[in-house]
Short mmCIF file of C-alpha atoms (C1' of nucleotides) in Angstrom, two decimals:
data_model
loop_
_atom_site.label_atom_id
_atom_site.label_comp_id
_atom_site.label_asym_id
_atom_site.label_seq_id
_atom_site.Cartn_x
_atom_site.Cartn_y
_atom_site.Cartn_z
CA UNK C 1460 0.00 0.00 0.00
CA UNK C 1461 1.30 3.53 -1.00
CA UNK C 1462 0.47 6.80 0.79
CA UNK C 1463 1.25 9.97 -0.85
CA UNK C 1464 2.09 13.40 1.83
CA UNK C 1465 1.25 16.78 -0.82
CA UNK C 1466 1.71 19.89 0.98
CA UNK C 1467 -0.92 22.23 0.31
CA UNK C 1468 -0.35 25.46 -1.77
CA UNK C 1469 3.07 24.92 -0.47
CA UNK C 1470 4.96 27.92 -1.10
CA UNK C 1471 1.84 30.42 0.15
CA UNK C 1472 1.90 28.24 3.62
CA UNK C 1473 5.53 28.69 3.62
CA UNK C 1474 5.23 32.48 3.22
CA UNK C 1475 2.64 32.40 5.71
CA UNK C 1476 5.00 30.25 8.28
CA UNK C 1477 6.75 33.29 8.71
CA UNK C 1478 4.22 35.93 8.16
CA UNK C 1479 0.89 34.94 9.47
CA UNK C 1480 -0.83 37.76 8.66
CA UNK C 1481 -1.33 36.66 5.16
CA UNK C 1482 -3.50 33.67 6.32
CA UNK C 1483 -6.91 33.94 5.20
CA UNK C 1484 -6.10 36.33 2.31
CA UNK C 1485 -5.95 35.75 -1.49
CA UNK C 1486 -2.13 35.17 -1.83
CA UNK C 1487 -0.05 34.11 -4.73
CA UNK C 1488 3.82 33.51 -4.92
CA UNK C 1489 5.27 34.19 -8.49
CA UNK C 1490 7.91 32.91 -10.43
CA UNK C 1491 11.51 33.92 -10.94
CA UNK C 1492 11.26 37.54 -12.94
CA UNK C 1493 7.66 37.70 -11.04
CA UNK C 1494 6.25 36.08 -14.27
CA UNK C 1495 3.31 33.98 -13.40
CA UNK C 1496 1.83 32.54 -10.47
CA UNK C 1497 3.26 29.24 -9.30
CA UNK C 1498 1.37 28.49 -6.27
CA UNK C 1499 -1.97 30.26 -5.10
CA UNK C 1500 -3.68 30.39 -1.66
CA UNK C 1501 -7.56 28.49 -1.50
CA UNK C 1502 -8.58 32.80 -1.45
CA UNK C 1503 -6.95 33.20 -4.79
CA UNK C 1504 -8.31 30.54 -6.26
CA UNK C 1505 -11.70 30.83 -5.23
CA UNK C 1506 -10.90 34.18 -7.37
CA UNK C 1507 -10.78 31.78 -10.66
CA UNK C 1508 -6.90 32.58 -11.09
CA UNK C 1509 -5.69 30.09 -12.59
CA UNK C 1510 -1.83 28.23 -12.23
CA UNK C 1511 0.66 29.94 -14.50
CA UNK C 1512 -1.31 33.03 -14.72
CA UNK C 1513 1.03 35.97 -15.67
CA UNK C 1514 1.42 38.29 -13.16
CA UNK C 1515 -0.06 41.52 -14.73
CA UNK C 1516 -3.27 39.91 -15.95
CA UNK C 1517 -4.28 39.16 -11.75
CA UNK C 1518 -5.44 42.36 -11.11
CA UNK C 1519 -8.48 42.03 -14.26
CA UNK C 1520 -9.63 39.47 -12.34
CA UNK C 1521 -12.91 40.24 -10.00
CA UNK C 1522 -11.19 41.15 -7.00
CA UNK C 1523 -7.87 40.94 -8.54
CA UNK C 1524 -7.01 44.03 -7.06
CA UNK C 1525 -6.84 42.30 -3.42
CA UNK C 1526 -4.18 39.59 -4.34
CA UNK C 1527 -1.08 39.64 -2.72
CA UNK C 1528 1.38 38.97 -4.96
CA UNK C 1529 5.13 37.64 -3.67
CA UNK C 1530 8.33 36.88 -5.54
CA UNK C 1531 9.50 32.93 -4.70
CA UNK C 1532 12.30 32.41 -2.42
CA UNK C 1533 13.17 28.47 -3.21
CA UNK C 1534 15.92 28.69 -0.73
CA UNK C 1535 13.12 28.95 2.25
CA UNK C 1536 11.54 26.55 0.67
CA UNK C 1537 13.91 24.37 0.03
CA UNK C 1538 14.63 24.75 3.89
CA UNK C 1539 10.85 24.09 4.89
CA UNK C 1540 10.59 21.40 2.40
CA UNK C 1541 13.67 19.26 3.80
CA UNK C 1542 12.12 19.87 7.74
CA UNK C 1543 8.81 17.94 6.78
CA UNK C 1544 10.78 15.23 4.47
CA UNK C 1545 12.85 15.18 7.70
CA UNK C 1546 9.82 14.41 10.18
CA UNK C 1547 7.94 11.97 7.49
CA UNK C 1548 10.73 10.08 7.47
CA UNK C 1549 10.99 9.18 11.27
CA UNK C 1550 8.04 7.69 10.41
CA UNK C 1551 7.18 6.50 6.74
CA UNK C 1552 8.81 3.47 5.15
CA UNK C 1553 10.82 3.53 1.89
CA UNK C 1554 10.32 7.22 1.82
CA UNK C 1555 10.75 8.49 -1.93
CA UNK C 1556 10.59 11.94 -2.14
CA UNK C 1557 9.05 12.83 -5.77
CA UNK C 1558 9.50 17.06 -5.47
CA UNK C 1559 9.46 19.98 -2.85
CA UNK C 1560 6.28 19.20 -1.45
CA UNK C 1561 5.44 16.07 -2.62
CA UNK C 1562 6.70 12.58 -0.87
CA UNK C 1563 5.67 8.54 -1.17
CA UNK C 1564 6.20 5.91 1.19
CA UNK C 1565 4.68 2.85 1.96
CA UNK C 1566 2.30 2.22 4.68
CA UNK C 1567 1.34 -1.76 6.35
CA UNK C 1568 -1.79 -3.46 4.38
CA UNK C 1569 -3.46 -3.46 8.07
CA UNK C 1570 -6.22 -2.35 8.79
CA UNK C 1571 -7.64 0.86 7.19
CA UNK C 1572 -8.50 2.76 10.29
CA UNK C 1573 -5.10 1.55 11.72
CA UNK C 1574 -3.69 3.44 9.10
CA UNK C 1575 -5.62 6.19 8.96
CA UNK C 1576 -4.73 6.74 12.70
CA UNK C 1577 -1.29 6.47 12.16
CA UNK C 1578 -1.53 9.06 9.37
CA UNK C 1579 -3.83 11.43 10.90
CA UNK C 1580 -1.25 11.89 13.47
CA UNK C 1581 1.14 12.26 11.32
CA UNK C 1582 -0.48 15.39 9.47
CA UNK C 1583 -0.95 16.77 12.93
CA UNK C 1584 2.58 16.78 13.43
CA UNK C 1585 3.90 18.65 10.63
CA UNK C 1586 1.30 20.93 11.35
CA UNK C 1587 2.36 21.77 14.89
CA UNK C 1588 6.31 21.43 14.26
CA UNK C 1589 6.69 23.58 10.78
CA UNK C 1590 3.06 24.97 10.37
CA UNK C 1591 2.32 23.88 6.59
CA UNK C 1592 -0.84 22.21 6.17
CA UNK C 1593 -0.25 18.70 4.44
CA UNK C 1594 -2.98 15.69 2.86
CA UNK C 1595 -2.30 12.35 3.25
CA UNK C 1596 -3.86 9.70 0.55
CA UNK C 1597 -2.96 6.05 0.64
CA UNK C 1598 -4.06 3.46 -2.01
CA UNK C 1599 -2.50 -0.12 -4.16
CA UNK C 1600 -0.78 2.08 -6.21
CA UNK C 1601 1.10 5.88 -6.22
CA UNK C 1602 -1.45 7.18 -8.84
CA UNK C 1603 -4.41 6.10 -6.66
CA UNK C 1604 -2.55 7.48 -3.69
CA UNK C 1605 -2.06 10.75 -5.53
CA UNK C 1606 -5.76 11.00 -6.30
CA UNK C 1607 -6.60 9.78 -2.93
CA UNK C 1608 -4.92 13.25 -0.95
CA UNK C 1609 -6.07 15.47 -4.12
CA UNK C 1610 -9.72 14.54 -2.76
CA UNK C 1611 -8.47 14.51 1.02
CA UNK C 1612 -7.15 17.95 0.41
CA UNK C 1613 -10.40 19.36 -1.52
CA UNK C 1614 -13.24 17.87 0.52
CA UNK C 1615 -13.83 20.54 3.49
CA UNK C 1616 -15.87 17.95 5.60
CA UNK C 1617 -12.42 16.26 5.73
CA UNK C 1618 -10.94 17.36 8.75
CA UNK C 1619 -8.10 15.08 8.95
CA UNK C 1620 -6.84 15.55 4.98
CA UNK C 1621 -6.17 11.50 4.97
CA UNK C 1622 -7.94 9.54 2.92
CA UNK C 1623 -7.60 5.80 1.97
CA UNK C 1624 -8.71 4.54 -1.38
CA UNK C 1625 -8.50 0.29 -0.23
CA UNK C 1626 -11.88 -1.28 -1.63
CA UNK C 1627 -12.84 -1.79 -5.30
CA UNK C 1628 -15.91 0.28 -5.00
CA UNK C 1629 -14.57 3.25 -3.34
CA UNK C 1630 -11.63 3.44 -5.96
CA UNK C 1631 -14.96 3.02 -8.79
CA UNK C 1632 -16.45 5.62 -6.82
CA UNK C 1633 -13.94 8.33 -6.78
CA UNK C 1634 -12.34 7.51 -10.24
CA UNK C 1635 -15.77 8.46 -11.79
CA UNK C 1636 -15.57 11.98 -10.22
CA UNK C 1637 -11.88 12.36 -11.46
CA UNK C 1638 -11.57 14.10 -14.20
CA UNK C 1639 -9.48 12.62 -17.14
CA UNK C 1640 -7.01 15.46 -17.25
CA UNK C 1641 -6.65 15.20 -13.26
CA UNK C 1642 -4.78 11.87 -13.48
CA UNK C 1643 -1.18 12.40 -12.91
CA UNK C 1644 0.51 11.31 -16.33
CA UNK C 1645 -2.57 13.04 -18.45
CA UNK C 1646 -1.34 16.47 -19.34
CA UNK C 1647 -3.34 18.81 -22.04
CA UNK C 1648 -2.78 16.77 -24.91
CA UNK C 1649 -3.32 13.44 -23.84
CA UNK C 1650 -5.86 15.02 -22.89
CA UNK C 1651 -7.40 16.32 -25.58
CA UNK C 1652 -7.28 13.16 -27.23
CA UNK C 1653 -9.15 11.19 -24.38
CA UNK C 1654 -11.84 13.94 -25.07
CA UNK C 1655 -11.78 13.48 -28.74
CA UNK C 1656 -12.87 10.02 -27.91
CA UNK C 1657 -15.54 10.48 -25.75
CA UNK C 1658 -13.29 9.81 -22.54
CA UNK C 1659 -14.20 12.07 -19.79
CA UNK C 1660 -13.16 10.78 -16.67
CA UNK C 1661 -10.64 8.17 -15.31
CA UNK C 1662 -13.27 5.26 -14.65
CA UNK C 1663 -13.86 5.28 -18.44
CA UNK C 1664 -10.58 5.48 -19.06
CA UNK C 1665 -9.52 2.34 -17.25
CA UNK C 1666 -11.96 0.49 -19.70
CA UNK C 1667 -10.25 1.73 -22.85
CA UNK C 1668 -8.27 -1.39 -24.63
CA UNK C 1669 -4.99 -1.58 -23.64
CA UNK C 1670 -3.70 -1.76 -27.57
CA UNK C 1671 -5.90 1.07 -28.26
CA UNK C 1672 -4.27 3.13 -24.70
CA UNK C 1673 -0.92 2.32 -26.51
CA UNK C 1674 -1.94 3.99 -29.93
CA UNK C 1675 -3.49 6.62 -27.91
CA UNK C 1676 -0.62 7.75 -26.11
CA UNK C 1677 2.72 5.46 -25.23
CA UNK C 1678 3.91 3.01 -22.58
CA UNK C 1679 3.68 5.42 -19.99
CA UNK C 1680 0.11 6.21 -20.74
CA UNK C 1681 -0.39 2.32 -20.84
CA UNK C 1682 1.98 2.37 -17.37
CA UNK C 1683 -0.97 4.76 -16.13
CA UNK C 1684 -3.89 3.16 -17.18
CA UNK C 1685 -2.36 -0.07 -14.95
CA UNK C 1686 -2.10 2.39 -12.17
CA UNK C 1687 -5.96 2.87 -12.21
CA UNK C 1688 -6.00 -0.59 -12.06
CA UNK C 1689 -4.77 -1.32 -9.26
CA UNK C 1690 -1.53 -2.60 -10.78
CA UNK C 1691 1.71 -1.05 -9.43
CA UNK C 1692 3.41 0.27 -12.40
CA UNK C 1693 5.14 3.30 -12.06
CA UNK C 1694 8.55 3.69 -9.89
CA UNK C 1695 10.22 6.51 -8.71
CA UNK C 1696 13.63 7.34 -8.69
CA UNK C 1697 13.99 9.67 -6.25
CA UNK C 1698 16.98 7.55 -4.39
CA UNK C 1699 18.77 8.02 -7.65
CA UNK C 1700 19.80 11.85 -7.07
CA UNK C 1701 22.34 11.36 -9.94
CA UNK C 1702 20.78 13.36 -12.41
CA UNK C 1703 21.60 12.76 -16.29
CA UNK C 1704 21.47 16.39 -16.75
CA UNK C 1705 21.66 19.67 -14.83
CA UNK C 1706 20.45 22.75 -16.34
CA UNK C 1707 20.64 26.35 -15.31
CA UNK C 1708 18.57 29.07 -17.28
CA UNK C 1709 16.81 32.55 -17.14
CA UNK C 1710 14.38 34.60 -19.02
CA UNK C 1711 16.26 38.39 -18.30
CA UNK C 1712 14.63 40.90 -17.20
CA UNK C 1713 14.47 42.74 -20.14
CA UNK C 1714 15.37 42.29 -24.06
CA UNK C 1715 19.18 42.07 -23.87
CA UNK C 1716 20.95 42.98 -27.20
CA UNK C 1717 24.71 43.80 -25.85
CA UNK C 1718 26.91 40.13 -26.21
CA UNK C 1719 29.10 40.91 -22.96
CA UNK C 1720 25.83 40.63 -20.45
CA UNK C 1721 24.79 37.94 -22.16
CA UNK C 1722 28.14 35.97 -21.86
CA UNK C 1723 28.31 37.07 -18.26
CA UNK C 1724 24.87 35.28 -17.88
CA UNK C 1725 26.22 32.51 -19.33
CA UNK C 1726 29.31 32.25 -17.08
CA UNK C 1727 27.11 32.82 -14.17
CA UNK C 1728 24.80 29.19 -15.07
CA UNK C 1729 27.74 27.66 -15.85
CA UNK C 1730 29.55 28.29 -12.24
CA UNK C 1731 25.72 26.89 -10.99
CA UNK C 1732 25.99 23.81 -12.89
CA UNK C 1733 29.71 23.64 -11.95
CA UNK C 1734 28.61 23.92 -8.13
CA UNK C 1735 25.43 21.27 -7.94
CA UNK C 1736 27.95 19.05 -9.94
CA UNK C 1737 30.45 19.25 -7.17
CA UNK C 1738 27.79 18.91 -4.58
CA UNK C 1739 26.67 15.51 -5.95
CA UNK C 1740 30.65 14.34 -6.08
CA UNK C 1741 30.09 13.88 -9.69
CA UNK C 1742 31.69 15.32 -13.02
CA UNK C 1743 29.91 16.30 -16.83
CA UNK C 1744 31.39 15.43 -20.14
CA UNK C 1745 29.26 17.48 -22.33
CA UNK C 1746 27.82 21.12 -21.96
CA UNK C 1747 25.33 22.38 -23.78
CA UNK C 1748 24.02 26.66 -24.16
CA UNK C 1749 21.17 28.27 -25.74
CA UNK C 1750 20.18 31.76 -26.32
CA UNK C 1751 16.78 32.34 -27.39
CA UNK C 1752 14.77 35.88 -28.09
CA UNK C 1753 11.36 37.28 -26.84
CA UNK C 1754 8.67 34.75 -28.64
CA UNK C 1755 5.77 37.44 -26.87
CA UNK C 1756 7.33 40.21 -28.75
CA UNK C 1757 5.88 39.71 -33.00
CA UNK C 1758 7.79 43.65 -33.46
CA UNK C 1759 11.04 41.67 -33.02
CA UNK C 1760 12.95 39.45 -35.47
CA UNK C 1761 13.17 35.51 -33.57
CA UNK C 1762 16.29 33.68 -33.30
CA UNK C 1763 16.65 30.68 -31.14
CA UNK C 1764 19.78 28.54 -31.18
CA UNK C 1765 21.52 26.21 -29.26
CA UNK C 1766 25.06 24.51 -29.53
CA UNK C 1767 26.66 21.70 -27.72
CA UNK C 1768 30.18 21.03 -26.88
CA UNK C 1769 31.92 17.69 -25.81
CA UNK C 1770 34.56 18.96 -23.38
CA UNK C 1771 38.17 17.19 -23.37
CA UNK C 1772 37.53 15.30 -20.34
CA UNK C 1773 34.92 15.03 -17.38
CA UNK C 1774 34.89 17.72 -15.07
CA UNK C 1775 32.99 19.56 -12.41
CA UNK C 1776 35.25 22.57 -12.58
CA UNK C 1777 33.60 26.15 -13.49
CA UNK C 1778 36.41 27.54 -14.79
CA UNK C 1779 36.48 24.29 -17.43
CA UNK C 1780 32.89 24.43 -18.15
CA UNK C 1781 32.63 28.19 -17.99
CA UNK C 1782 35.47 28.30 -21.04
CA UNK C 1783 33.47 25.73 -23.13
CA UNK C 1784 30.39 27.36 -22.49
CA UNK C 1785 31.75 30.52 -23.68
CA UNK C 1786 33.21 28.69 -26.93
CA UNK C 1787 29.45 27.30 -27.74
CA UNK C 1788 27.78 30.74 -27.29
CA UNK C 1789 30.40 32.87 -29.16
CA UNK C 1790 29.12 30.11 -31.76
CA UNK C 1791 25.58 30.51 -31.99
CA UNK C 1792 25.30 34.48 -30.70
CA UNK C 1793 24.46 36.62 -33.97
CA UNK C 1794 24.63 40.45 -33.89
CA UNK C 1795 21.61 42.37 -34.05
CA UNK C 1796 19.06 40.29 -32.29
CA UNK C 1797 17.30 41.15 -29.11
CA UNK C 1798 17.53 38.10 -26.31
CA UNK C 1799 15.52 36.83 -23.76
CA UNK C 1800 16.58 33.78 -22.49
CA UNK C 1801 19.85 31.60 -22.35
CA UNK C 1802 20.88 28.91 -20.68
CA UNK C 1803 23.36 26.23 -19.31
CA UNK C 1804 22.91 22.76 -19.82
CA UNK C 1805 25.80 20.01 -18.07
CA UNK C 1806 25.15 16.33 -19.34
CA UNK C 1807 26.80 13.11 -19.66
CA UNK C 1808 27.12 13.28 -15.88
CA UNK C 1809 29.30 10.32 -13.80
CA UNK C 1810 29.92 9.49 -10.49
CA UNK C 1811 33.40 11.84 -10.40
CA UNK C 1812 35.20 8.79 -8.28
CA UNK C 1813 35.02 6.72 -11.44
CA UNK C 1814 36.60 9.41 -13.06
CA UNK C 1815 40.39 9.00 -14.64
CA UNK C 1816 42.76 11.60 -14.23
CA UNK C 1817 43.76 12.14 -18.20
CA UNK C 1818 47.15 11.45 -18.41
CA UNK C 1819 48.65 14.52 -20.03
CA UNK C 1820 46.33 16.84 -18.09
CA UNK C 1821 46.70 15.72 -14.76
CA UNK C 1822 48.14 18.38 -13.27
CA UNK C 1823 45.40 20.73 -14.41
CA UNK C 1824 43.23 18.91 -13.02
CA UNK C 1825 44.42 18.80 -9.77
CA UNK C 1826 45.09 22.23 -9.77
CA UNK C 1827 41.38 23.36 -10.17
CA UNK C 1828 39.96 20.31 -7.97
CA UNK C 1829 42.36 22.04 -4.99
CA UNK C 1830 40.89 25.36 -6.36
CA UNK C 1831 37.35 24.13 -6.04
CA UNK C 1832 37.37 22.50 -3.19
CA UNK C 1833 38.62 25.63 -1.34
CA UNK C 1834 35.98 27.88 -2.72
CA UNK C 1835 33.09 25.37 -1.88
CA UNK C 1836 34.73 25.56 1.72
CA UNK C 1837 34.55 28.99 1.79
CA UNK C 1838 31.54 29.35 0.38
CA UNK C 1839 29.90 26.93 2.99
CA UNK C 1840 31.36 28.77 5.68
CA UNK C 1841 30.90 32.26 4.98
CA UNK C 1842 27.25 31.94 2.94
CA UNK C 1843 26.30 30.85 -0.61
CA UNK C 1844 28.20 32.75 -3.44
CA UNK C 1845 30.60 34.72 -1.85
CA UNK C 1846 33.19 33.64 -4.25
CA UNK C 1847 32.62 33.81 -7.51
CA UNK C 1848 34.15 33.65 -11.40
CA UNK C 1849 34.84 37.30 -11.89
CA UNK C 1850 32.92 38.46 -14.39
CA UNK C 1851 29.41 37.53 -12.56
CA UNK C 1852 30.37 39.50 -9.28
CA UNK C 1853 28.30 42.47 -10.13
CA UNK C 1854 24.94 42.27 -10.38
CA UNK C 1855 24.17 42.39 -14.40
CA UNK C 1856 21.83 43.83 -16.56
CA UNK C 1857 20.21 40.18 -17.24
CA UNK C 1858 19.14 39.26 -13.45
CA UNK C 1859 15.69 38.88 -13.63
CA UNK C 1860 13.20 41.28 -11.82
CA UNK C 1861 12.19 40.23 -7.90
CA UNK C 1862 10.13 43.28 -6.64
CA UNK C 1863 7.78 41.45 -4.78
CA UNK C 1864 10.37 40.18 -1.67
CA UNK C 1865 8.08 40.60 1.42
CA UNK C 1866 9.87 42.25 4.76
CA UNK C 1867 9.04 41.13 8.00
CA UNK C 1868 10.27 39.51 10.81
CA UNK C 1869 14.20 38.95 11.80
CA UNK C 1870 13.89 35.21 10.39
CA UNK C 1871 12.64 36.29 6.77
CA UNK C 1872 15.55 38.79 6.41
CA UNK C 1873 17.92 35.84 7.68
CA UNK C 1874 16.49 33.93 4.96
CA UNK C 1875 16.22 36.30 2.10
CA UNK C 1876 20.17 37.04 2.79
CA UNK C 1877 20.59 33.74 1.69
CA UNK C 1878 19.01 35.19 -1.86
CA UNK C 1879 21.23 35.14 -4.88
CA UNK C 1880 20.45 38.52 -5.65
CA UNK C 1881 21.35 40.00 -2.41
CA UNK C 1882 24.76 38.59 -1.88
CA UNK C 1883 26.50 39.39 -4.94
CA UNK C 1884 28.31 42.17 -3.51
CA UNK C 1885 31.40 40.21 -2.58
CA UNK C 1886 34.60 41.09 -4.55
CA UNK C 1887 37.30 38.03 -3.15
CA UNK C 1888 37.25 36.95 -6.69
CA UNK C 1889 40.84 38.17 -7.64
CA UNK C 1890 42.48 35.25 -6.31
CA UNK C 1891 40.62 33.16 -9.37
CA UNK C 1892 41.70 35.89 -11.53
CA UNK C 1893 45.21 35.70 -11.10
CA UNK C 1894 45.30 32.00 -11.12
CA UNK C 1895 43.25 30.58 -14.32
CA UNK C 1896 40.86 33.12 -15.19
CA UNK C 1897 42.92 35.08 -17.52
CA UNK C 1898 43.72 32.33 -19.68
CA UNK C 1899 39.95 32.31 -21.41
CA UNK C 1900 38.45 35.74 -20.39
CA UNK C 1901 40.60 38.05 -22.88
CA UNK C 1902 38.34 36.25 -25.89
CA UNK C 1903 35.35 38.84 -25.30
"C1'" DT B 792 5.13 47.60 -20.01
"C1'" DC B 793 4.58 42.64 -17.90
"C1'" DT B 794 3.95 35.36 -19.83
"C1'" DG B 795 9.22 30.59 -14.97
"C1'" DG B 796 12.74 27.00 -14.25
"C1'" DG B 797 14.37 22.40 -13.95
"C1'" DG B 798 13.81 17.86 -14.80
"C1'" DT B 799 12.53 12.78 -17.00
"C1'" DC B 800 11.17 9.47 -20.42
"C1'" DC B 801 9.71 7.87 -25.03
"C1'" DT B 802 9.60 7.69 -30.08
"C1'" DA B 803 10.56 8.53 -34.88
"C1'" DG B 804 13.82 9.00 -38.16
"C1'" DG B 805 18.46 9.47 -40.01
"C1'" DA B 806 23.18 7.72 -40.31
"C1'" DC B 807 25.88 4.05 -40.37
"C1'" DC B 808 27.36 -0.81 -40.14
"C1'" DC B 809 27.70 -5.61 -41.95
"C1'" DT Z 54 18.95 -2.24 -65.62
"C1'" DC Z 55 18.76 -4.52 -61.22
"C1'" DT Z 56 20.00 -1.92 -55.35
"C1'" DG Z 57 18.09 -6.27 -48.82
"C1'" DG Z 58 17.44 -6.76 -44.21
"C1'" DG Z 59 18.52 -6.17 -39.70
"C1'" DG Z 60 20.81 -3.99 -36.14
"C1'" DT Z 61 22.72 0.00 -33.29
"C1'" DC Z 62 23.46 4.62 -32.08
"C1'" DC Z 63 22.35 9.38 -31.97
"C1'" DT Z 64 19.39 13.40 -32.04
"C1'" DA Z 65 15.39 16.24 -32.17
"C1'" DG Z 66 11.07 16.79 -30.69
"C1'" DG Z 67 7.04 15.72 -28.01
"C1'" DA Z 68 4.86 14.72 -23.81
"C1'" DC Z 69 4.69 14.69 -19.03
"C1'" DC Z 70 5.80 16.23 -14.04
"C1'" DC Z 71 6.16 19.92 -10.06
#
DNA sequence: TCTGGGGTCCTAGGACCC
DNA sequence: TCTGGGGTCCTAGGACCC
């Protein structure tokens, strides 16, 4: 049996942790460059705003006028998030945790008011210890547990948010209310084509042939359709935290013509890949950077490109990927256009004890690991980003906008010091300067 | 004026091989 | 003139997730 914790509207409770007079208001927290709404309080979406909404089209809504609006701060999160993972898992077995506010585990096939006891107290916990609300469903398989706390969490005669979907006709029952495009694994175009054929909700769906599920969509959607079944089909790998591919990108703030902000955006991702890389003791051969323009603005010419360099030899140095980086977007930038967006994309990831010291460049490479090593120290000591590759010391002309940081108590401003955009100020980057930098910054 | 960021998996089709 | 079949690898693009 699988249960499935969901925190609910997880980054409004968090901003309400520390500020409580938002509770009970119509709150949403927007995404990096205060785009669109990524998470909305129950007020706000009683309002009928919708996820993703951009930011300036809130206020046309009835009411819109009264919606708080807050830039994200994934660092508290992140903080918040790993203090209820933390407390489920004195508890929970095989915890896997799927995202920031979103874990399995599995629960005993006792008895279903033994379980819903256990859980119940459970949600009561992380209540009382971090203060974000949090549903509980439990079910044969993770998709029925992920419908089972999606109805926990939007039934308001269910006090406890825990909810167990055990017997053949209460899983009948509740799969006929569930809308086809509510399943997890049925996005918009899936679901449109369940529509197309008359398939509204997820009870009909689990009578579709399985050859015609396949046609339909792929083995995933066939993977899902077992699911609602009953069948366990789907695994998670959340144990696996070796990721295949680490990406760091940013729509700017504004159009960006000039090629030098640009490249020191660039630089910037490529130090962030460079960092999580080192953090997960692990090393990329290949790196990857696009630039892209504004596809909102039709007044502007479009150019999108993206170019991909194999780098000489595995490494989790900035400095390495920065230079290749640089190499792939002096490639693909082209004078006159206006940008956007770029990015930084690190793949062909391995475990960095498997990797081989080449030969001939050994003593580079040991040279920058020593390097590294001492910046992440410092950096852990003193606070994130205090050292830095030199060019992204100052704050540039690309960072996006973030004018919606809410004050308040000593604890938020402890918190949003931790903010990239605050702590930029630091200038102990001449030390990299005199030792490597030189040798690939003179090219722009 | 203003529309996010970071991931995974699957499939089709091309290139290439024997 | 006639020009196979089967396999692998790679990449781009599509779909999904939070």
């Amino acid at each position: 049996m699988y249960a499935l914790a969901d925190c609910n509207n997880f980054f409004v409770s968090c901003e309400r942790v520390f500020n409580p007079s938002l509770n009970s208001l119509p709150v949403v927290v927007l995404s990096n460059n205060d785009g669109c709404a990524i998470a909305r309080s129950n007020e706000a979406k009683a309002l009928g705003i919708p996820m993703g909404c951009p930011a300036f089209k809130i206020k046309d809504f009835p009411h819109g006028d009264k919606v708080i609006m807050l830039s994200a701060r994934h660092v508290l999160y992140r903080d918040i998030s790993n203090r209820i993972m933390t407390l489920l898992g004195e508890v929970a077995q095989e915890l896997e945790i799927y995202s920031v506010d979103e874990a399995f585990f599995k629960v005993p096939n006792d008895s279903d008011e033994h379980n819903r006891m256990m859980l119940t107290k459970l949600v009561a916990n992380i209540e009382r210890c971090v203060g974000v609300p949090v549903s509980i469903g439990f079910a044969p398989t993770r998709t029925l547990a992920k419908i089972a706390s999606h109805v926990a969490k939007k039934d308001p005669n269910n006090k406890a948010r825990v909810l167990g979907l055990t017997t053949p006709d209460s899983i009948e029952d509740v799969l006929r209310h569930t809308k086809i495009d509510d399943v997890w694994g049925i996005g918009r175009r899936l679901n449109i084509k369940l529509l197309s054929r008359g398939v509204h909700d997820a009870y009909m769906f689990t009578k579709l042939p399985r050859s015609l599920v396949q046609r339909i969509g792929n083995i995933n959607l066939v993977r899902t359709q077992q699911e609602l079944m009953g069948i366990d089909s789907v695994t998670i790998n959340s144990v696996d935290i070796n990721h295949k591919t680490i990406m760091n990108s940013r729509t700017f703030g504004h159009v960006i013509s000039k090629k030098r902000e640009i490249s020191d955006a660039i630089i910037y991702f490529a130090q962030a890949c460079a960092t999580q890389l080192r953090q997960e003791n692990s090393t990329a051969q290949s790196v990857m950077v696009y630039v892209r323009g504004d596809h909102f603005r039709q007044d502007l010419p479009f150019y999108h490109n993206s170019c991909t360099i194999r780098m000489p030899r595995p490494t989790a140095s900035a400095m390495e990927i920065a230079k290749h980086a640089l190499t792939a977007f002096n490639s693909i930038f082209r004078e006159g256009f206006q940008y956007r967006k770029a990015g930084v994309m690190v793949n062909e990831i391995k475990s960095a004890s498997v990797h081989q010291l080449d030969i001939f460049n050994g003593q580079d490479d040991v040279k920058h690991s020593r390097l590294m090593n001492a910046i992440d120290e410092i950096n852990k000591r003193y606070g994130t980003k205090k050292i830095m590759l030199a060019p992204t010391i100052t704050k540039g002309e690309w960072a996006p906008h973030q004018n919606h940081l809410s004050g308040g108590s000593k604890t938020l401003k402890f918190y949003s010091g931790m903010n990239p955009q605050s702590t930029l100020e630091c200038t102990v980057a001449k030390a990299i300067e005199k030792e490597e930098w030189q040798d690939f910054a003179q090219d722009d």
